[in-house]
């Protein structure tokens, strides 16, 4: 069978698996996604359904990581331009810094348009404030959009949970390339068992209010306010609880997130807002950073792309393009070394 005729098997159908699938299909590869959870599912272990999700240029990044995030921004912005119902919205972001940022902290000025520094801050409590355009993604709308895109390009979804990576090799005996985009799965899947993977519980409050502004505080408190303009709600966060996996709502976190959001942006979040829902979900944490590498396993390749923790949307298409390049390198080696 010719190289390009073989199916590439992707384990995982969250934002990472789906953006990889779409990118590979656009390049002409055949793709099958195998996953326990698929777009449309609501399970706390399916992180992608619950993200905020604001594109935000993180601090302290290498040039390569900045570029991965930049690629994602370009792709989300393009979806926004092409289809206003896809679940991507353009918003204005206000960011407040507890300490004066370095030039490097503000690297995103090259990505986000209409950047400006703020002269008057909400409370005057911050060392620096700025404003810029960005995108938010509403996962319950965007994931089904991606599923449609993938299926219309010929990709197939197969619902299945695996316990051992060997199950995939046995079921797809003709395939040579497997992509591991299983989120926190590698902590539990035999044949991978990654000791650096860990579940990182998040809990957010959804409130009923309308705004086109996202607000973030960078520094002492991890606080964000993310609008979902298509749904008339705003997401308040956040909290990181490494190694916690319970699904029950912690009321003290609800109160604390509302208090912090109100302090940050009192004109968007009142002291006692109308709560529209609570989100509880498990982020795919990984000590150090996410894993993005190609591994040779016998005559097969396993390309790892998992562990994006709280930044999976921001990195998604960048990771997908990198995985695609790795697979094209394999194609080149296979088709030219006769
Ligand atoms: C509350 C919250 C807010 C967030 N906000 C943001 C934000 O504003 N911006 C941002 O960029 N990111 C945000 N994130 C992070 C983002 O959601 C994650 O980084 C991202 O969703 C991870 O995607 P993933 O595809 O790797 O994992 P997942 O979405 O968890 O998908 C994993 C896939 O692998 C499959 N799988 C796993 N194990 C197995 C198995 N054994 N057999 C078969 N299938 C398996 C699952 O079924 C699923 O399909 C947030 C997360 C949370 C929880």
XYZ file of C-alpha atoms and ligand atoms in Angstrom:
391
model
C 0.000 0.000 0.000
C 1.352 3.454 -0.897
C 2.344 5.700 2.016
C -0.411 8.242 1.407
C -3.088 5.525 1.203
C -2.455 4.314 4.746
C -4.685 5.717 7.493
C -3.063 7.896 10.101
C -4.661 6.932 13.414
C -5.188 9.685 15.970
C -5.944 8.663 19.549
C -8.056 11.466 21.058
C -10.709 13.793 19.660
C -10.323 16.868 21.844
C -9.127 20.182 20.433
C -5.626 18.722 19.928
C -6.704 15.531 18.106
C -9.288 17.415 16.014
C -6.984 20.243 14.908
C -4.322 17.661 14.000
C -6.912 15.690 12.001
C -8.118 18.760 10.141
C -4.588 19.897 9.304
C -3.527 16.436 8.059
C -6.692 16.077 5.956
C -6.094 19.497 4.392
C -2.677 18.149 3.328
C -4.251 15.098 1.668
C -3.601 12.398 4.297
C -6.218 9.789 5.321
C -7.220 10.109 8.960
C -9.195 8.143 11.551
C -9.783 9.428 15.072
C -10.282 6.912 17.871
C -11.531 8.282 21.181
C -13.668 7.652 24.221
C -15.100 11.208 24.015
C -16.139 12.950 20.799
C -17.225 16.532 19.989
C -20.613 17.161 21.590
C -19.852 15.053 24.686
C -20.092 16.548 28.159
C -17.794 14.692 30.514
C -15.412 16.276 33.011
C -12.577 14.163 31.527
C -13.116 15.766 28.112
C -11.322 19.056 28.865
C -11.867 20.552 25.425
C -15.603 20.911 25.926
C -15.138 23.133 28.983
C -12.362 25.581 28.147
C -12.922 29.353 28.414
C -11.422 29.636 25.794
C -9.477 32.823 25.283
C -6.461 33.080 23.000
C -3.920 34.797 25.141
C -0.170 35.061 24.541
C 1.386 33.505 27.634
C 4.534 34.847 29.333
C 8.015 33.292 29.535
C 7.766 31.397 26.260
C 10.528 30.265 23.913
C 10.423 31.590 20.344
C 9.111 28.212 19.190
C 6.241 28.200 21.693
C 5.336 31.777 20.785
C 5.143 30.683 17.185
C 2.915 27.680 17.993
C 0.484 30.079 19.669
C 0.736 32.517 16.758
C -0.272 29.821 14.259
C -3.337 29.013 16.378
C -4.369 32.656 16.438
C -4.122 32.888 12.664
C -6.256 29.777 12.157
C -8.953 30.758 14.670
C -9.111 34.255 13.207
C -9.470 32.741 9.753
C -12.374 30.539 10.885
C -13.979 33.631 12.410
C -13.649 35.499 9.097
C -14.983 32.592 7.024
C -17.913 31.501 9.197
C -19.404 33.760 11.870
C -21.385 30.838 13.324
C -18.399 28.531 13.903
C -18.017 29.398 17.587
C -15.072 31.815 17.318
C -15.735 35.436 18.311
C -13.582 38.525 18.203
C -13.318 40.298 21.553
C -11.423 43.136 23.160
C -9.088 42.048 25.983
C -7.985 44.154 28.924
C -4.958 42.831 30.765
C -3.715 44.138 34.109
C -0.237 43.447 35.437
C 0.698 43.473 39.123
C 4.289 44.193 38.121
C 5.522 46.299 35.226
C 5.904 43.885 32.262
C 9.077 43.438 30.234
C 9.051 43.828 26.454
C 9.138 40.050 26.229
C 5.984 39.758 28.394
C 4.248 41.876 25.750
C 5.405 39.787 22.772
C 1.751 39.257 21.753
C 1.647 42.852 20.456
C 2.952 41.357 17.198
C -0.067 39.042 17.020
C -3.055 40.861 18.533
C -4.126 43.923 16.608
C -5.158 47.348 17.952
C -2.886 47.140 21.001
C -2.925 50.148 23.293
C -1.721 50.952 26.783
C -4.361 52.011 29.302
C -3.936 55.214 31.198
C -6.726 54.777 33.729
C -7.063 51.380 35.380
C -10.116 49.895 37.047
C -8.825 50.474 40.568
C -5.384 51.954 40.143
C -4.098 48.838 41.939
C -2.072 47.581 39.015
C 1.340 48.534 37.739
C 0.323 48.374 34.079
C -2.721 47.805 31.889
C -3.227 47.273 28.161
C -5.966 46.461 25.684
C -5.963 44.529 22.406
C -8.138 42.446 20.053
C -8.223 38.686 20.418
C -10.482 35.677 19.864
C -12.559 33.573 22.219
C -13.698 30.136 21.245
C -16.974 28.675 22.518
C -16.123 24.951 22.670
C -19.699 23.549 22.574
C -20.100 25.350 19.209
C -16.562 25.076 17.842
C -15.986 21.344 18.464
C -19.073 20.259 16.428
C -17.961 22.729 13.709
C -14.551 21.024 13.655
C -16.182 17.583 13.540
C -18.139 18.683 10.459
C -15.015 20.066 8.826
C -13.122 16.826 9.481
C -15.927 14.616 8.181
C -16.411 16.723 5.076
C -12.700 16.297 4.326
C -13.091 12.499 4.633
C -11.984 11.946 8.248
C -13.723 9.310 10.372
C -14.501 9.227 14.100
C -14.537 5.906 15.956
C -15.784 5.854 19.548
C -13.637 3.474 21.572
C -11.718 3.458 24.844
C -8.360 1.736 24.869
C -6.446 0.457 27.888
C -3.253 -0.467 26.053
C -1.681 1.278 23.012
C -1.089 -2.211 21.530
C -4.879 -2.424 20.959
C -4.528 0.337 18.344
C -1.561 -1.322 16.643
C -3.528 -4.613 16.466
C -6.754 -3.048 15.168
C -5.053 -0.885 12.537
C -2.412 -3.321 11.336
C -1.887 -1.543 7.986
C -1.180 1.824 9.601
C 2.306 3.043 10.182
C 1.671 6.382 11.868
C -0.205 6.840 15.134
C -0.723 10.163 16.907
C -1.175 10.230 20.653
C -3.417 13.229 21.379
C -5.104 11.673 24.393
C -4.883 14.577 26.864
C -4.281 13.113 30.292
C -4.718 9.571 28.877
C -0.963 8.801 28.902
C -1.070 8.695 32.700
C -3.296 5.613 32.447
C -2.661 3.897 29.059
C -0.445 0.793 29.123
C 2.493 1.084 26.764
C 2.747 4.834 27.418
C 2.330 5.340 31.209
C 3.821 8.836 31.443
C 4.766 9.629 35.077
C 4.796 13.366 34.258
C 1.117 13.428 33.220
C -1.339 14.498 35.884
C -4.980 15.598 36.095
C -5.409 19.285 36.939
C -8.948 20.084 38.117
C -10.512 23.380 37.070
C -13.777 24.962 38.177
C -15.365 28.029 36.548
C -18.527 30.065 37.110
C -20.792 31.059 34.217
C -22.775 34.232 34.840
C -25.582 35.803 32.827
C -24.369 39.113 31.495
C -23.282 40.569 28.161
C -19.939 42.134 27.367
C -17.487 42.096 24.483
C -14.567 42.525 26.882
C -12.358 39.779 28.287
C -10.348 40.846 31.334
C -7.269 39.160 32.793
C -5.076 39.771 35.769
C -1.463 38.736 35.338
C 0.395 38.352 38.600
C -0.594 37.549 42.162
C -4.052 36.139 41.383
C -4.970 33.855 38.495
C -8.185 35.645 37.495
C -9.961 35.901 34.160
C -13.309 37.015 32.767
C -14.109 35.544 29.334
C -17.255 36.501 27.414
C -19.183 34.052 25.267
C -20.909 36.621 23.078
C -22.912 34.008 21.143
C -24.395 32.570 24.333
C -24.947 35.684 26.452
C -22.821 34.384 29.330
C -19.429 35.190 30.801
C -16.926 32.693 32.224
C -15.208 33.562 35.521
C -12.068 31.760 36.635
C -9.872 30.331 37.503
C -8.412 27.721 39.748
C -5.782 24.968 39.357
C -6.096 21.873 41.553
C -3.360 19.422 40.571
C -4.166 15.734 41.128
C -7.777 16.450 42.113
C -10.502 14.776 40.049
C -13.801 15.103 41.951
C -16.833 16.313 40.020
C -18.699 17.941 42.949
C -18.887 21.743 42.909
C -16.793 23.446 45.583
C -18.932 26.389 46.741
C -15.983 28.203 48.321
C -14.330 28.365 44.878
C -17.560 29.734 43.333
C -17.612 32.564 45.908
C -13.917 33.273 45.541
C -14.052 33.425 41.717
C -16.984 35.857 41.841
C -15.187 38.007 44.443
C -11.980 38.153 42.389
C -13.814 38.867 39.127
C -15.876 41.621 40.779
C -12.723 43.235 42.169
C -11.079 43.059 38.752
C -13.982 44.397 36.638
C -16.894 45.674 38.774
C -18.715 47.116 35.752
C -18.916 43.639 34.136
C -19.317 41.410 37.215
C -21.607 42.601 40.027
C -21.094 41.544 43.645
C -23.990 39.088 43.379
C -24.307 38.088 39.706
C -26.919 35.737 38.246
C -25.213 32.350 37.960
C -25.936 30.472 34.718
C -23.902 27.363 35.515
C -20.736 25.898 37.005
C -18.048 24.183 34.972
C -15.925 21.402 36.460
C -13.303 19.757 34.251
C -9.941 18.002 34.287
C -7.114 19.670 32.374
C -4.403 17.421 30.925
C -1.485 18.586 33.074
C 2.105 17.540 32.481
C 5.119 18.371 34.646
C 7.449 20.717 32.774
C 5.540 21.148 29.544
C 3.460 19.320 26.971
C 4.960 16.458 24.967
C 5.430 17.082 21.261
C 7.756 14.469 19.799
C 8.040 11.610 17.365
C 8.881 8.124 18.682
C 9.814 5.059 16.633
C 8.097 1.911 17.933
C 9.291 -1.099 15.904
C 8.326 -0.356 12.288
C 5.691 2.194 13.376
C 5.817 5.810 14.519
C 3.986 7.239 17.492
C 3.805 11.037 17.431
C 2.977 12.452 20.859
C 0.963 15.661 21.286
C -0.517 15.883 24.768
C -0.350 17.564 28.166
C -1.308 21.137 27.208
C -2.841 21.824 30.639
C -4.610 25.249 30.619
C -3.442 26.294 27.144
C -4.722 23.665 24.731
C -6.708 26.054 22.557
C -3.916 28.617 22.459
C -1.441 25.956 21.241
C -3.804 23.719 19.242
C -3.211 24.619 15.577
C 0.472 25.328 16.212
C 0.846 21.819 17.628
C -1.174 20.452 14.693
C 1.130 22.092 12.145
C 4.190 20.777 14.003
C 2.763 17.227 14.077
C 2.018 17.529 10.366
C 5.652 18.534 9.668
C 6.902 15.554 11.670
C 4.677 13.225 9.638
C 5.860 14.790 6.368
C 9.457 14.109 7.489
C 8.527 10.434 7.961
C 6.850 10.429 4.525
C 9.962 11.908 2.964
C 12.235 9.299 4.575
C 9.926 6.430 3.628
C 9.396 7.501 0.036
C 12.972 8.484 -0.802
C 15.117 5.835 0.936
C 14.843 3.013 -1.566
C -12.045 25.240 33.072
C -11.045 25.247 31.941
C -10.755 26.433 31.283
C -9.815 26.450 30.218
N -9.584 27.610 29.549
C -8.697 27.625 28.508
C -8.450 28.827 27.787
O -9.029 29.883 28.054
N -7.538 28.777 26.746
C -6.901 27.624 26.416
O -6.092 27.635 25.490
N -7.126 26.467 27.090
C -7.992 26.443 28.130
N -8.209 25.290 28.835
C -7.375 24.113 28.555
C -7.892 23.265 27.399
O -9.246 22.959 27.613
C -7.065 21.971 27.316
O -5.676 22.254 27.301
C -7.429 21.217 26.031
O -8.817 21.042 25.955
C -6.735 19.862 25.977
O -7.164 19.236 24.797
P -6.824 17.713 24.505
O -7.425 17.417 23.201
O -5.370 17.470 24.716
O -7.541 16.903 25.710
P -9.061 16.487 25.909
O -9.995 17.526 25.482
O -9.170 16.032 27.341
O -9.270 15.260 24.936
C -8.600 14.039 25.154
C -9.123 13.045 24.132
O -8.429 11.794 24.324
C -9.379 10.762 24.519
N -8.824 9.708 25.358
C -8.094 9.844 26.487
N -7.773 8.636 26.992
C -8.330 7.727 26.141
C -8.342 6.310 26.104
N -7.738 5.573 27.038
N -9.001 5.679 25.084
C -9.620 6.424 24.123
N -9.648 7.763 24.128
C -8.993 8.406 25.108
C -10.571 11.448 25.146
O -11.744 10.658 25.032
C -10.609 12.738 24.327
O -11.226 12.508 23.092
C -9.150 25.246 29.871
C -9.471 24.059 30.528
C -10.404 24.059 31.532
C -10.738 22.746 32.224
